[in-house]
mmCIF file of C-alpha atoms in Angstrom:
data_model
loop_
_atom_site.group_PDB
_atom_site.id
_atom_site.type_symbol
_atom_site.label_atom_id
_atom_site.label_comp_id
_atom_site.label_asym_id
_atom_site.label_seq_id
_atom_site.Cartn_x
_atom_site.Cartn_y
_atom_site.Cartn_z
ATOM 1 C CA GLN A 1 14.958 -8.833 4.641
ATOM 2 C CA LEU A 2 12.904 -10.852 2.189
ATOM 3 C CA HIS A 3 14.022 -13.579 -0.180
ATOM 4 C CA PRO A 4 12.537 -15.086 -3.328
ATOM 5 C CA GLY A 5 9.928 -17.621 -2.248
ATOM 6 C CA ASP A 6 8.951 -15.724 0.930
ATOM 7 C CA ASP A 7 5.233 -15.167 1.494
ATOM 8 C CA VAL A 8 4.390 -11.463 1.450
ATOM 9 C CA THR A 9 1.153 -9.739 2.470
ATOM 10 C CA LEU A 10 0.674 -5.969 2.339
ATOM 11 C CA HIS A 11 -1.908 -4.287 4.592
ATOM 12 C CA CYS A 12 -3.734 -1.001 4.004
ATOM 13 C CA SER A 13 -5.993 0.795 6.472
ATOM 14 C CA VAL A 14 -7.313 4.233 7.328
ATOM 15 C CA GLN A 15 -7.148 5.630 10.833
ATOM 16 C CA VAL A 16 -9.877 8.250 10.476
ATOM 17 C CA GLY A 17 -12.844 8.449 8.163
ATOM 18 C CA SER A 18 -16.340 7.205 7.705
ATOM 19 C CA ALA A 19 -17.321 3.800 6.414
ATOM 20 C CA PRO A 20 -17.657 2.342 3.917
ATOM 21 C CA VAL A 21 -14.124 2.583 2.566
ATOM 22 C CA THR A 22 -12.891 0.426 -0.288
ATOM 23 C CA PHE A 23 -9.267 -0.406 -1.001
ATOM 24 C CA THR A 24 -7.651 -0.908 -4.398
ATOM 25 C CA TRP A 25 -4.070 -2.107 -4.915
ATOM 26 C CA LEU A 26 -1.922 -0.950 -7.822
ATOM 27 C CA HIS A 27 1.235 -2.651 -9.105
ATOM 28 C CA ASN A 28 3.238 -0.405 -11.437
ATOM 29 C CA GLY A 29 0.109 1.762 -11.831
ATOM 30 C CA GLN A 30 -2.192 -1.107 -12.829
ATOM 31 C CA GLN A 31 -5.008 -2.391 -10.606
ATOM 32 C CA VAL A 32 -4.170 -5.854 -9.297
ATOM 33 C CA ALA A 33 -6.525 -6.414 -6.351
ATOM 34 C CA ARG A 34 -9.277 -5.038 -4.127
ATOM 35 C CA GLY A 35 -9.514 -5.208 -0.368
ATOM 36 C CA PRO A 36 -7.357 -4.126 2.575
ATOM 37 C CA LEU A 37 -4.902 -7.032 2.125
ATOM 38 C CA LEU A 38 -2.730 -7.774 -0.870
ATOM 39 C CA GLN A 39 -1.457 -11.330 -0.601
ATOM 40 C CA LEU A 40 1.440 -11.807 -2.968
ATOM 41 C CA GLY A 41 2.193 -15.326 -1.778
ATOM 42 C CA ALA A 42 5.630 -16.689 -2.584
ATOM 43 C CA ILE A 43 7.384 -13.722 -4.185
ATOM 44 C CA GLY A 44 9.558 -13.899 -7.256
ATOM 45 C CA GLU A 45 11.196 -11.484 -9.665
ATOM 46 C CA GLY A 46 7.817 -10.770 -11.302
ATOM 47 C CA HIS A 47 6.674 -9.114 -8.078
ATOM 48 C CA SER A 48 9.312 -6.389 -8.406
ATOM 49 C CA GLY A 49 7.968 -2.905 -8.990
ATOM 50 C CA THR A 50 5.958 -0.298 -7.148
ATOM 51 C CA TYR A 51 2.867 -0.984 -5.053
ATOM 52 C CA GLN A 52 0.314 1.561 -3.953
ATOM 53 C CA CYS A 53 -2.948 1.411 -2.039
ATOM 54 C CA VAL A 54 -5.900 3.648 -2.931
ATOM 55 C CA ALA A 55 -8.513 4.129 -0.184
ATOM 56 C CA THR A 56 -11.860 5.408 -1.480
ATOM 57 C CA ASN A 57 -14.611 6.791 0.748
ATOM 58 C CA GLN A 58 -17.810 5.438 -0.807
ATOM 59 C CA LEU A 59 -19.963 8.240 0.678
ATOM 60 C CA ASP A 60 -18.248 11.121 -1.116
ATOM 61 C CA GLY A 61 -15.825 9.427 -3.530
ATOM 62 C CA HIS A 62 -12.740 11.024 -1.924
ATOM 63 C CA GLN A 63 -9.563 9.031 -2.563
ATOM 64 C CA ALA A 64 -6.376 8.850 -0.521
ATOM 65 C CA LEU A 65 -3.281 7.352 -2.147
ATOM 66 C CA SER A 66 -0.529 5.773 -0.129
ATOM 67 C CA PRO A 67 3.093 6.459 -0.939
ATOM 68 C CA GLU A 68 4.561 4.046 -3.454
ATOM 69 C CA LEU A 69 6.325 1.039 -1.982
ATOM 70 C CA ALA A 70 9.208 -0.093 -4.200
ATOM 71 C CA LEU A 71 9.818 -3.831 -4.093
ATOM 72 C CA LYS A 72 12.831 -5.336 -5.848
ATOM 73 C CA VAL A 73 13.323 -9.070 -5.796
ATOM 74 C CA THR A 74 16.645 -10.382 -7.032
ATOM 75 C CA PRO A 75 17.629 -13.995 -7.564
ATOM 76 C CA TRP A 76 19.555 -15.827 -4.826
ATOM 77 C CA GLY A 77 22.716 -15.690 -6.912
ATOM 78 C CA HIS A 78 22.638 -11.883 -6.823
ATOM 79 C CA ARG A 79 22.830 -11.382 -3.054
ATOM 80 C CA ASP A 80 19.070 -12.110 -2.631
ATOM 81 C CA THR A 81 17.733 -8.742 -1.575
ATOM 82 C CA VAL A 82 14.357 -7.099 -1.572
ATOM 83 C CA ALA A 83 14.231 -3.333 -1.153
ATOM 84 C CA ALA A 84 15.298 -2.550 2.391
ATOM 85 C CA GLY A 85 12.995 -0.850 4.831
ATOM 86 C CA VAL A 86 9.799 -2.567 3.694
ATOM 87 C CA SER A 87 8.274 -2.528 7.205
ATOM 88 C CA GLY A 88 9.134 1.129 7.707
ATOM 89 C CA ALA A 89 7.640 2.004 4.329
ATOM 90 C CA ILE A 90 4.434 0.112 5.122
ATOM 91 C CA PHE A 91 4.131 1.898 8.477
ATOM 92 C CA PHE A 92 4.658 5.247 6.728
ATOM 93 C CA LEU A 93 2.091 4.263 4.100
ATOM 94 C CA LEU A 94 -0.545 3.559 6.780
ATOM 95 C CA LEU A 95 0.287 6.739 8.671
ATOM 96 C CA LEU A 96 0.076 8.907 5.549
ATOM 97 C CA VAL A 97 -3.290 7.476 4.478
ATOM 98 C CA GLY A 98 -4.637 8.242 7.979
ATOM 99 C CA VAL A 99 -3.343 11.822 7.874
ATOM 100 C CA ILE A 100 -4.810 12.427 4.403
ATOM 101 C CA VAL A 101 -8.243 11.140 5.422
ATOM 102 C CA ALA A 102 -8.166 13.163 8.679
ATOM 103 C CA TRP A 103 -7.157 16.322 6.771
ATOM 104 C CA HIS A 104 -9.958 15.792 4.292
ATOM 105 C CA ARG A 105 -12.556 15.298 7.037
ATOM 106 C CA TRP A 106 -11.349 18.344 8.983
ATOM 107 C CA HIS A 107 -11.530 20.573 5.921
ATOM 108 C CA ARG A 108 -14.942 19.218 4.997
ATOM 109 C CA VAL A 109 -16.313 20.019 8.483
ATOM 110 C CA SER A 110 -14.808 23.561 8.618
#
Protein backbone atom coordinates (compact mmCIF):
# COMPACT_ATOMS: atom_id res chain seq x y z
CA GLN A 1 0.00 0.00 0.00
CA LEU A 2 1.25 3.45 -0.93
CA HIS A 3 0.60 6.76 0.79
CA PRO A 4 0.84 10.38 -0.33
CA GLY A 5 4.49 11.39 -0.08
CA ASP A 6 5.84 7.90 -0.88
CA ASP A 7 8.52 7.70 -3.57
CA VAL A 8 7.30 5.70 -6.56
CA THR A 9 9.29 4.38 -9.52
CA LEU A 10 7.73 2.36 -12.34
CA HIS A 11 9.88 -0.02 -14.41
CA CYS A 12 9.29 -1.19 -17.98
CA SER A 13 11.26 -3.86 -19.83
CA VAL A 14 10.96 -6.34 -22.66
CA GLN A 15 11.89 -9.98 -22.25
CA VAL A 16 12.40 -10.80 -25.93
CA GLY A 17 13.29 -8.62 -28.86
CA SER A 18 16.18 -6.99 -30.59
CA ALA A 19 17.91 -3.82 -29.48
CA PRO A 20 17.62 -0.93 -29.63
CA VAL A 21 14.30 -0.54 -27.85
CA THR A 22 13.05 2.81 -26.60
CA PHE A 23 10.50 3.31 -23.84
CA THR A 24 7.90 6.06 -23.59
CA TRP A 25 5.66 6.62 -20.56
CA LEU A 26 2.11 7.93 -20.86
CA HIS A 27 0.03 9.46 -18.05
CA ASN A 28 -3.66 9.71 -18.95
CA GLY A 29 -2.66 9.24 -22.62
CA GLN A 30 -0.10 12.06 -22.66
CA GLN A 31 3.65 11.47 -22.97
CA VAL A 32 5.38 12.32 -19.71
CA ALA A 33 8.81 10.66 -19.92
CA ARG A 34 11.22 8.50 -21.92
CA GLY A 35 13.33 5.64 -20.68
CA PRO A 36 12.71 2.33 -18.90
CA LEU A 37 12.14 4.01 -15.51
CA LEU A 38 9.46 6.50 -14.58
CA GLN A 39 10.42 8.16 -11.32
CA LEU A 40 7.39 9.88 -9.86
CA GLY A 41 9.16 10.87 -6.65
CA ALA A 42 6.96 11.78 -3.71
CA ILE A 43 3.45 11.05 -5.00
CA GLY A 44 0.46 13.27 -4.47
CA GLU A 45 -3.09 13.53 -5.75
CA GLY A 46 -1.82 14.94 -9.07
CA HIS A 47 -0.21 11.58 -9.81
CA SER A 48 -3.60 9.85 -9.91
CA GLY A 49 -4.62 8.49 -13.28
CA THR A 50 -3.54 5.81 -15.70
CA TYR A 51 0.05 5.01 -16.63
CA GLN A 52 1.19 3.04 -19.64
CA CYS A 53 4.56 2.10 -21.10
CA VAL A 54 5.15 1.96 -24.86
CA ALA A 55 8.15 -0.11 -26.00
CA THR A 56 9.29 0.69 -29.54
CA ASN A 57 11.69 -1.47 -31.54
CA GLN A 58 13.88 1.06 -33.36
CA LEU A 59 14.80 -1.43 -36.13
CA ASP A 60 11.27 -1.95 -37.46
CA GLY A 61 9.16 0.59 -35.55
CA HIS A 62 6.96 -2.09 -33.94
CA GLN A 63 5.33 -0.91 -30.71
CA ALA A 64 4.14 -2.92 -27.73
CA LEU A 65 1.84 -1.23 -25.21
CA SER A 66 1.64 -2.34 -21.63
CA PRO A 67 -1.70 -2.65 -19.90
CA GLU A 68 -2.83 0.54 -18.20
CA LEU A 69 -1.90 0.85 -14.54
CA ALA A 70 -4.51 2.84 -12.62
CA LEU A 71 -3.08 4.84 -9.74
CA LYS A 72 -5.38 6.65 -7.32
CA VAL A 73 -3.88 8.71 -4.55
CA THR A 74 -6.24 9.95 -1.87
CA PRO A 75 -5.45 12.33 0.96
CA TRP A 76 -4.58 10.92 4.40
CA GLY A 77 -7.95 12.02 5.74
CA HIS A 78 -9.71 9.74 3.24
CA ARG A 79 -8.23 6.41 4.35
CA ASP A 80 -4.96 7.08 2.41
CA THR A 81 -5.12 4.48 -0.32
CA VAL A 82 -3.49 4.04 -3.67
CA ALA A 83 -5.03 1.52 -6.06
CA ALA A 84 -4.43 -1.92 -4.62
CA GLY A 85 -2.39 -4.51 -6.45
CA VAL A 86 0.18 -2.11 -7.89
CA SER A 87 3.00 -4.70 -7.74
CA GLY A 88 0.84 -7.36 -9.36
CA ALA A 89 -0.18 -4.95 -12.11
CA ILE A 90 3.43 -3.99 -12.78
CA PHE A 91 4.44 -7.66 -12.99
CA PHE A 92 1.56 -8.30 -15.41
CA LEU A 93 2.59 -5.23 -17.42
CA LEU A 94 6.15 -6.55 -17.82
CA LEU A 95 4.94 -10.04 -18.67
CA LEU A 96 2.49 -8.79 -21.30
CA VAL A 97 5.07 -6.58 -23.02
CA GLY A 98 7.40 -9.61 -23.23
CA VAL A 99 4.67 -11.82 -24.71
CA ILE A 100 3.71 -9.18 -27.29
CA VAL A 101 7.31 -8.71 -28.43
CA ALA A 102 7.88 -12.50 -28.57
CA TRP A 103 4.67 -12.98 -30.60
CA HIS A 104 5.71 -10.26 -33.01
CA ARG A 105 9.18 -11.76 -33.50
CA TRP A 106 7.79 -15.27 -33.99
CA HIS A 107 5.32 -14.11 -36.62
CA ARG A 108 7.97 -12.05 -38.37
CA VAL A 109 10.29 -15.09 -38.62
CA SER A 110 7.55 -17.50 -39.85
